[in-house]
mmCIF file of C-alpha atoms in Angstrom:
data_model
loop_
_atom_site.group_PDB
_atom_site.id
_atom_site.type_symbol
_atom_site.label_atom_id
_atom_site.label_comp_id
_atom_site.label_asym_id
_atom_site.label_seq_id
_atom_site.Cartn_x
_atom_site.Cartn_y
_atom_site.Cartn_z
ATOM 1 C CA MET A 214 24.446 54.825 8.839
ATOM 2 C CA SER A 215 22.115 53.459 6.128
ATOM 3 C CA PHE A 216 22.512 49.894 7.453
ATOM 4 C CA ARG A 217 21.335 50.674 10.984
ATOM 5 C CA PRO A 218 17.559 50.281 10.343
ATOM 6 C CA ALA A 219 18.127 46.925 8.645
ATOM 7 C CA LEU A 220 20.375 45.743 11.470
ATOM 8 C CA ALA A 221 17.787 46.831 14.008
ATOM 9 C CA LEU A 222 15.028 44.932 12.159
ATOM 10 C CA LEU A 223 17.198 41.801 11.943
ATOM 11 C CA SER A 224 17.928 41.989 15.647
ATOM 12 C CA ALA A 225 14.223 42.309 16.464
ATOM 13 C CA VAL A 226 13.301 39.323 14.270
ATOM 14 C CA SER A 227 16.050 37.179 15.827
ATOM 15 C CA SER A 228 14.888 38.054 19.321
ATOM 16 C CA LEU A 229 11.278 37.216 18.437
ATOM 17 C CA THR A 230 12.363 33.857 16.959
ATOM 18 C CA LEU A 231 14.274 32.978 20.122
ATOM 19 C CA LEU A 232 11.251 33.843 22.236
ATOM 20 C CA LEU A 233 8.722 31.939 20.116
ATOM 21 C CA GLY A 234 10.890 28.857 19.470
ATOM 22 C CA PRO A 235 10.751 27.401 23.029
ATOM 23 C CA ALA A 236 7.057 28.221 23.283
ATOM 24 C CA THR A 237 6.281 26.349 20.060
ATOM 25 C CA ALA A 238 8.377 23.343 21.106
ATOM 26 C CA ALA A 239 6.676 23.299 24.501
ATOM 27 C CA ALA A 240 3.249 23.373 22.853
ATOM 28 C CA GLN A 241 4.163 20.420 20.614
ATOM 29 C CA GLN A 242 5.507 18.477 23.586
ATOM 30 C CA GLN A 243 2.302 19.141 25.507
ATOM 31 C CA GLN A 244 0.301 17.732 22.576
ATOM 32 C CA GLY A 245 2.421 14.555 22.460
ATOM 33 C CA GLY A 246 4.556 15.644 19.519
ATOM 34 C CA PRO A 247 3.777 15.796 15.799
ATOM 35 C CA LEU A 248 2.509 12.780 13.883
ATOM 36 C CA PRO A 249 5.454 10.988 12.185
ATOM 37 C CA HIS A 250 5.391 10.761 8.409
ATOM 38 C CA PHE A 251 5.069 7.321 6.812
ATOM 39 C CA ASN A 252 3.104 5.562 4.073
ATOM 40 C CA LEU A 253 -0.174 4.399 5.583
ATOM 41 C CA GLN A 254 -1.176 2.323 2.550
ATOM 42 C CA ARG A 255 -0.397 -1.354 3.237
ATOM 43 C CA LEU A 256 -2.002 -2.922 0.163
ATOM 44 C CA LYS A 257 -0.034 -3.220 -3.065
ATOM 45 C CA LEU A 258 -1.970 -4.273 -6.114
ATOM 46 C CA ASP A 259 -0.365 -6.659 -8.614
ATOM 47 C CA PRO A 260 -0.389 -4.737 -11.928
ATOM 48 C CA ALA A 261 -0.143 -7.955 -13.992
ATOM 49 C CA ALA A 262 -2.890 -9.704 -11.976
ATOM 50 C CA LEU A 263 -2.060 -13.136 -13.391
ATOM 51 C CA GLY A 264 -2.652 -14.555 -9.933
ATOM 52 C CA SER A 265 -5.126 -12.596 -7.847
ATOM 53 C CA LEU A 266 -5.468 -8.821 -7.926
ATOM 54 C CA MET A 267 -2.896 -8.598 -5.074
ATOM 55 C CA VAL A 268 -0.907 -11.853 -4.889
ATOM 56 C CA ALA A 269 1.303 -13.190 -7.691
ATOM 57 C CA THR A 270 1.779 -16.860 -8.557
ATOM 58 C CA GLY A 271 5.253 -16.741 -10.104
ATOM 59 C CA ARG A 272 4.048 -15.915 -13.616
ATOM 60 C CA THR A 273 4.992 -13.016 -15.902
ATOM 61 C CA LEU A 274 3.064 -11.408 -18.745
ATOM 62 C CA PRO A 275 3.795 -12.759 -22.246
ATOM 63 C CA GLN A 276 6.304 -10.735 -24.232
ATOM 64 C CA GLY A 277 4.720 -7.633 -25.741
ATOM 65 C CA MET A 278 1.540 -7.785 -23.653
ATOM 66 C CA LEU A 279 0.370 -4.634 -21.872
ATOM 67 C CA ARG A 280 -2.171 -4.554 -19.021
ATOM 68 C CA MET A 281 -3.490 -1.331 -17.485
ATOM 69 C CA SER A 282 -6.105 -0.843 -14.788
ATOM 70 C CA VAL A 283 -7.873 1.873 -12.875
ATOM 71 C CA GLN A 284 -9.672 1.299 -9.583
ATOM 72 C CA GLY A 285 -11.332 3.071 -6.697
ATOM 73 C CA HIS A 286 -10.170 1.973 -3.262
ATOM 74 C CA TYR A 287 -11.938 2.604 0.066
ATOM 75 C CA GLU A 288 -10.454 1.890 3.519
ATOM 76 C CA HIS A 289 -12.301 2.072 6.831
ATOM 77 C CA LEU A 290 -10.234 2.998 9.902
ATOM 78 C CA PRO A 291 -6.800 2.591 8.301
ATOM 79 C CA LEU A 292 -5.169 4.447 11.243
ATOM 80 C CA HIS A 293 -6.518 3.770 14.708
ATOM 81 C CA PHE A 294 -4.949 3.019 18.092
ATOM 82 C CA GLN A 295 -6.080 -0.078 19.960
ATOM 83 C CA THR A 296 -4.460 -2.861 21.973
ATOM 84 C CA ARG A 297 -6.665 -5.699 20.736
ATOM 85 C CA TRP A 298 -8.664 -6.563 17.656
ATOM 86 C CA GLU A 299 -12.096 -4.933 17.816
ATOM 87 C CA PRO A 300 -13.897 -5.137 14.464
ATOM 88 C CA GLY A 301 -16.742 -2.807 13.699
ATOM 89 C CA GLY A 302 -17.127 0.838 14.630
ATOM 90 C CA GLY A 303 -14.611 3.131 16.221
ATOM 91 C CA THR A 304 -12.741 6.371 15.785
ATOM 92 C CA GLY A 305 -9.253 7.089 14.529
ATOM 93 C CA LEU A 306 -6.941 9.747 13.198
ATOM 94 C CA VAL A 307 -7.836 8.408 9.748
ATOM 95 C CA GLU A 308 -11.347 6.942 9.731
ATOM 96 C CA ASN A 309 -11.865 6.797 5.985
ATOM 97 C CA ARG A 310 -9.622 7.073 2.955
ATOM 98 C CA PHE A 311 -10.670 6.934 -0.706
ATOM 99 C CA THR A 312 -7.923 6.434 -3.297
ATOM 100 C CA MET A 313 -7.841 6.155 -7.076
ATOM 101 C CA ASP A 314 -5.108 3.829 -8.383
ATOM 102 C CA VAL A 315 -3.697 3.472 -11.879
ATOM 103 C CA THR A 316 -1.472 0.452 -12.579
ATOM 104 C CA ALA A 317 0.369 -0.821 -15.625
ATOM 105 C CA ALA A 318 2.443 -3.929 -16.437
ATOM 106 C CA TYR A 319 4.319 -4.862 -19.605
ATOM 107 C CA GLY A 320 6.018 -8.067 -20.744
ATOM 108 C CA VAL A 321 9.478 -6.976 -21.918
ATOM 109 C CA LEU A 322 10.772 -10.505 -22.533
ATOM 110 C CA PRO A 323 9.172 -13.949 -22.191
ATOM 111 C CA TRP A 324 10.612 -14.083 -18.660
ATOM 112 C CA LEU A 325 10.796 -10.372 -17.707
ATOM 113 C CA GLU A 326 8.029 -7.970 -16.734
ATOM 114 C CA VAL A 327 8.064 -4.342 -15.561
ATOM 115 C CA ALA A 328 5.247 -2.641 -13.668
ATOM 116 C CA ALA A 329 4.141 0.616 -12.065
ATOM 117 C CA GLU A 330 1.436 1.792 -9.668
ATOM 118 C CA VAL A 331 0.385 5.420 -9.089
ATOM 119 C CA PRO A 332 -2.202 6.216 -6.369
ATOM 120 C CA PHE A 333 -3.995 9.501 -5.734
ATOM 121 C CA ILE A 334 -5.841 10.145 -2.474
ATOM 122 C CA VAL A 335 -9.197 11.664 -3.394
ATOM 123 C CA SER A 336 -10.392 12.237 0.168
ATOM 124 C CA GLN A 337 -9.299 11.411 3.705
ATOM 125 C CA GLY A 338 -10.709 12.309 7.105
ATOM 126 C CA GLY A 339 -10.751 11.348 10.750
ATOM 127 C CA GLU A 340 -11.047 12.518 14.345
ATOM 128 C CA PRO A 341 -8.454 14.310 16.540
ATOM 129 C CA PHE A 342 -6.427 12.097 18.873
ATOM 130 C CA LEU A 343 -4.699 13.540 21.955
ATOM 131 C CA ASP A 344 -4.865 17.050 20.486
ATOM 132 C CA VAL A 345 -3.283 15.857 17.214
ATOM 133 C CA GLN A 346 -5.364 16.912 14.238
ATOM 134 C CA PRO A 347 -6.254 14.270 11.612
ATOM 135 C CA PRO A 348 -4.433 14.374 8.255
ATOM 136 C CA GLU A 349 -7.264 15.435 5.965
ATOM 137 C CA GLY A 350 -7.475 16.389 2.308
ATOM 138 C CA GLN A 351 -6.301 15.015 -1.019
ATOM 139 C CA GLY A 352 -2.976 14.526 -2.728
ATOM 140 C CA LEU A 353 -0.576 12.179 -4.473
ATOM 141 C CA GLY A 354 0.220 8.842 -2.862
ATOM 142 C CA THR A 355 3.459 6.855 -3.170
ATOM 143 C CA PRO A 356 4.151 5.592 -6.718
ATOM 144 C CA TRP A 357 5.870 2.194 -7.041
ATOM 145 C CA LEU A 358 8.076 0.805 -9.813
ATOM 146 C CA GLY A 359 8.942 -2.873 -10.088
ATOM 147 C CA ALA A 360 10.458 -5.657 -12.160
ATOM 148 C CA ARG A 361 9.708 -9.396 -12.080
ATOM 149 C CA ALA A 362 11.825 -12.204 -13.510
ATOM 150 C CA ALA A 363 10.478 -15.724 -13.987
ATOM 151 C CA LEU A 364 12.887 -18.481 -12.908
ATOM 152 C CA LEU A 365 10.577 -21.410 -13.701
ATOM 153 C CA ARG A 366 7.700 -20.953 -16.148
ATOM 154 C CA PRO A 367 6.333 -24.212 -17.589
ATOM 155 C CA ASP A 368 2.920 -24.201 -19.269
ATOM 156 C CA PHE A 369 1.494 -26.019 -16.246
ATOM 157 C CA GLY A 370 2.869 -26.993 -12.880
ATOM 158 C CA PHE A 371 5.244 -25.220 -10.481
ATOM 159 C CA GLN A 372 6.030 -21.553 -11.183
ATOM 160 C CA LEU A 373 8.785 -19.451 -9.585
ATOM 161 C CA ALA A 374 9.769 -15.786 -9.891
ATOM 162 C CA VAL A 375 11.628 -13.017 -8.092
ATOM 163 C CA ASP A 376 10.219 -9.502 -7.845
ATOM 164 C CA PHE A 377 11.827 -6.232 -6.747
ATOM 165 C CA THR A 378 9.658 -3.178 -6.178
ATOM 166 C CA ALA A 379 10.726 0.247 -4.933
ATOM 167 C CA ALA A 380 8.798 3.351 -3.903
ATOM 168 C CA LEU A 381 9.552 6.678 -5.521
ATOM 169 C CA PRO A 382 10.377 9.404 -2.935
ATOM 170 C CA VAL A 383 7.291 11.470 -3.755
ATOM 171 C CA GLY A 384 3.810 11.688 -2.300
ATOM 172 C CA SER A 385 2.061 13.747 0.337
ATOM 173 C CA GLU A 386 3.771 13.529 3.736
ATOM 174 C CA GLU A 387 0.897 15.433 5.344
ATOM 175 C CA LEU A 388 -1.573 12.736 4.234
ATOM 176 C CA LEU A 389 0.642 9.866 5.444
ATOM 177 C CA ALA A 390 1.355 8.826 1.861
ATOM 178 C CA ARG A 391 5.158 8.764 1.753
ATOM 179 C CA ASP A 392 8.091 6.923 3.286
ATOM 180 C CA GLU A 393 11.595 8.356 3.238
ATOM 181 C CA TYR A 394 12.500 5.161 1.375
ATOM 182 C CA ALA A 395 10.811 1.790 0.806
ATOM 183 C CA PHE A 396 11.909 -1.418 -0.932
ATOM 184 C CA LEU A 397 10.007 -4.682 -1.295
ATOM 185 C CA PRO A 398 11.965 -7.692 -2.629
ATOM 186 C CA ARG A 399 9.822 -10.836 -2.922
ATOM 187 C CA LEU A 400 9.989 -14.495 -3.874
ATOM 188 C CA GLN A 401 6.817 -15.547 -5.693
ATOM 189 C CA PHE A 402 5.724 -19.096 -6.424
ATOM 190 C CA GLY A 403 2.641 -21.022 -7.483
ATOM 191 C CA PHE A 404 1.131 -24.059 -9.093
ATOM 192 C CA LEU A 405 -0.772 -23.658 -12.344
ATOM 193 C CA ALA A 406 -3.494 -26.089 -13.415
ATOM 194 C CA GLU A 407 -5.914 -25.860 -16.308
ATOM 195 C CA SER A 408 -8.871 -24.428 -14.377
ATOM 196 C CA TRP A 409 -7.288 -23.189 -11.115
ATOM 197 C CA GLN A 410 -4.061 -21.958 -9.565
ATOM 198 C CA VAL A 411 -2.557 -21.372 -6.131
ATOM 199 C CA GLY A 412 0.239 -19.003 -5.249
ATOM 200 C CA GLY A 413 2.235 -17.421 -2.491
ATOM 201 C CA GLU A 414 4.674 -14.626 -1.791
ATOM 202 C CA ALA A 415 7.390 -14.110 0.829
ATOM 203 C CA GLY A 416 9.113 -10.750 1.020
ATOM 204 C CA VAL A 417 10.555 -8.090 3.270
ATOM 205 C CA LEU A 418 9.342 -4.492 3.326
ATOM 206 C CA LEU A 419 12.331 -2.283 4.148
ATOM 207 C CA ARG A 420 11.655 1.285 5.238
ATOM 208 C CA LYS A 421 12.672 3.853 7.829
ATOM 209 C CA GLU A 422 11.365 3.128 11.323
ATOM 210 C CA GLN A 423 8.857 5.592 12.735
ATOM 211 C CA VAL A 424 7.979 5.427 16.438
ATOM 212 C CA VAL A 425 4.347 6.386 16.983
ATOM 213 C CA SER A 426 4.316 5.238 20.630
ATOM 214 C CA ARG A 427 5.279 8.787 21.666
ATOM 215 C CA LEU A 428 1.802 9.749 20.510
ATOM 216 C CA SER A 429 -0.268 6.710 21.475
ATOM 217 C CA GLY A 430 1.521 5.648 24.657
ATOM 218 C CA GLU A 431 1.780 2.020 23.415
ATOM 219 C CA ASP A 432 5.302 0.613 22.908
ATOM 220 C CA ALA A 433 4.079 -1.664 20.102
ATOM 221 C CA ASP A 434 2.929 1.242 17.932
ATOM 222 C CA VAL A 435 5.962 1.306 15.637
ATOM 223 C CA ILE A 436 6.103 1.499 11.844
ATOM 224 C CA GLY A 437 9.157 -0.217 10.354
ATOM 225 C CA ASN A 438 10.549 -3.249 8.561
ATOM 226 C CA GLU A 439 8.140 -6.148 8.050
ATOM 227 C CA LEU A 440 8.068 -9.708 6.822
ATOM 228 C CA ARG A 441 5.308 -9.801 4.201
ATOM 229 C CA LEU A 442 3.567 -13.134 3.511
ATOM 230 C CA ALA A 443 0.652 -13.726 1.148
ATOM 231 C CA ALA A 444 -1.266 -16.613 -0.384
ATOM 232 C CA THR A 445 -4.044 -16.953 -2.939
ATOM 233 C CA VAL A 446 -6.228 -19.472 -4.713
ATOM 234 C CA THR A 447 -8.019 -18.453 -7.901
ATOM 235 C CA SER A 448 -10.024 -19.981 -10.686
ATOM 236 C CA ARG A 449 -8.837 -19.380 -14.263
ATOM 237 C CA ALA A 450 -9.871 -19.897 -17.868
ATOM 238 C CA GLY A 451 -13.456 -18.981 -17.003
ATOM 239 C CA GLU A 452 -15.650 -17.800 -19.838
ATOM 240 C CA ASP A 453 -17.469 -15.163 -17.789
ATOM 241 C CA THR A 454 -16.249 -14.861 -14.203
ATOM 242 C CA ARG A 455 -13.253 -15.680 -12.060
ATOM 243 C CA GLY A 456 -13.202 -15.979 -8.263
ATOM 244 C CA GLU A 457 -10.226 -15.207 -6.012
ATOM 245 C CA VAL A 458 -9.446 -15.586 -2.302
ATOM 246 C CA SER A 459 -6.285 -14.034 -0.848
ATOM 247 C CA VAL A 460 -4.692 -13.673 2.581
ATOM 248 C CA LEU A 461 -2.102 -11.003 3.386
ATOM 249 C CA VAL A 462 -0.004 -10.958 6.589
ATOM 250 C CA GLY A 463 2.485 -8.376 7.860
ATOM 251 C CA MET A 464 4.831 -9.437 10.686
ATOM 252 C CA PRO A 465 7.126 -6.762 12.178
ATOM 253 C CA LEU A 466 10.834 -7.565 12.246
ATOM 254 C CA GLY A 467 11.250 -5.368 15.317
ATOM 255 C CA GLN A 468 8.664 -3.754 17.524
ATOM 256 C CA GLY A 469 5.179 -3.436 16.102
ATOM 257 C CA ARG A 470 1.967 -5.372 15.726
ATOM 258 C CA VAL A 471 0.909 -8.168 13.382
ATOM 259 C CA GLY A 472 -1.730 -7.250 10.822
ATOM 260 C CA ALA A 473 -3.602 -9.502 8.393
ATOM 261 C CA GLU A 474 -6.350 -9.208 5.788
ATOM 262 C CA LEU A 475 -8.703 -11.628 4.078
ATOM 263 C CA LEU A 476 -9.815 -10.414 0.645
ATOM 264 C CA ILE A 477 -12.299 -11.968 -1.762
ATOM 265 C CA ALA A 478 -12.575 -10.823 -5.382
ATOM 266 C CA ILE A 479 -14.697 -11.555 -8.435
ATOM 267 C CA ARG A 480 -13.670 -10.628 -11.976
ATOM 268 C CA LYS A 481 -16.087 -10.332 -14.864
ATOM 269 C CA HIS A 482 -14.718 -10.852 -18.385
ATOM 270 C CA ALA A 483 -16.789 -8.114 -19.992
ATOM 271 C CA LEU A 484 -14.819 -8.200 -23.246
ATOM 272 C CA SER A 485 -11.806 -10.135 -24.470
ATOM 273 C CA TRP A 486 -9.646 -7.116 -23.622
ATOM 274 C CA MET A 487 -11.519 -5.748 -20.575
ATOM 275 C CA ASP A 488 -12.242 -7.100 -17.083
ATOM 276 C CA LEU A 489 -14.473 -5.582 -14.414
ATOM 277 C CA TYR A 490 -13.881 -6.554 -10.785
ATOM 278 C CA VAL A 491 -14.782 -5.982 -7.164
ATOM 279 C CA MET A 492 -12.796 -6.965 -4.076
ATOM 280 C CA GLY A 493 -13.301 -6.581 -0.349
ATOM 281 C CA GLY A 494 -12.705 -8.039 3.061
ATOM 282 C CA PRO A 495 -11.833 -7.433 6.706
ATOM 283 C CA GLY A 496 -8.585 -6.617 8.417
ATOM 284 C CA VAL A 497 -7.602 -8.810 11.374
ATOM 285 C CA GLY A 498 -5.233 -7.863 14.201
ATOM 286 C CA ALA A 499 -4.418 -4.878 16.365
ATOM 287 C CA GLY A 500 -2.002 -3.221 13.958
ATOM 288 C CA MET A 501 -2.707 0.499 14.022
ATOM 289 C CA ASP A 502 -2.275 0.702 10.223
ATOM 290 C CA THR A 503 -4.473 -2.315 9.425
ATOM 291 C CA PRO A 504 -7.909 -1.170 8.190
ATOM 292 C CA THR A 505 -10.951 -2.884 9.641
ATOM 293 C CA PHE A 506 -12.350 -3.202 6.111
ATOM 294 C CA ARG A 507 -11.377 -2.338 2.556
ATOM 295 C CA PHE A 508 -13.241 -2.389 -0.753
ATOM 296 C CA VAL A 509 -11.877 -2.064 -4.294
ATOM 297 C CA ALA A 510 -13.742 -1.785 -7.610
ATOM 298 C CA GLY A 511 -12.168 -1.244 -11.000
ATOM 299 C CA ALA A 512 -11.554 -2.177 -14.604
ATOM 300 C CA SER A 513 -8.524 -3.517 -16.449
ATOM 301 C CA PHE A 514 -7.592 -3.275 -20.117
ATOM 302 C CA SER A 515 -5.095 -5.545 -21.860
ATOM 303 C CA SER A 516 -3.679 -5.953 -25.339
ATOM 304 C CA SER A 517 -4.539 -9.672 -25.291
ATOM 305 C CA LYS A 518 -6.200 -12.245 -23.051
ATOM 306 C CA VAL A 519 -4.214 -14.723 -20.943
ATOM 307 C CA ASP A 520 -6.714 -16.417 -18.577
#
């Protein structure tokens, strides 16, 4: 007899759940479904920064050298739905995102380097889209761990390296700062001269596919595997400043849209162990996760000077 009230309460809760479940599902279907979870951040900084701040040139840090950096990172319209490239103003589910990044790289051996990047989203906001509320707030982004091995590393001339980077399965899903899994193997190469260098990367970003077309109505709005290409030209061995120009391109291996960015950076050698830098440029293409503009400013600290 003492179990009857509990059984009655359990029966009432179960009945209420069955009644509310279809209503909730119907409401979500009417709104176009929930926003899929994926990592919205396309840009990966190069913690060693021996090439540009983003693109490597096949070089690794000298054995025993440590480089750390901290930077603020602003993106304008990193998530917006459009069918053609329209630079300038606009609205989106994420209209602005401000992130603080901490990176570190260490030369384990003359030919081997390990690196890490940890981002934290300080603020993020946008406008509702088809009754879907924007992911707003602050929280941890996706940390990355990587290793780079130099295959060819003469003092000058052609450089060649392989790099494997993987995302840790942490970060805020609600802020679009986490993939279920993500791997980025890359081949990195360059040519090193006394006062300048050029470099390039070719890699594949492997991650779980997320179909956003259910929300936007556009078949091409898919987040998934991509061919990642990048190129840079930088000055080096400057006494005071160093200029950099880089191009980043993401080409979907399935459905999706091509996105590209042109980024220009200037580094100031404030001290032998400290650099100050700024970087910015536009995004090009109709990719829904390609920002129309990004800007980065930061400082790096190293145990010795290379360039």
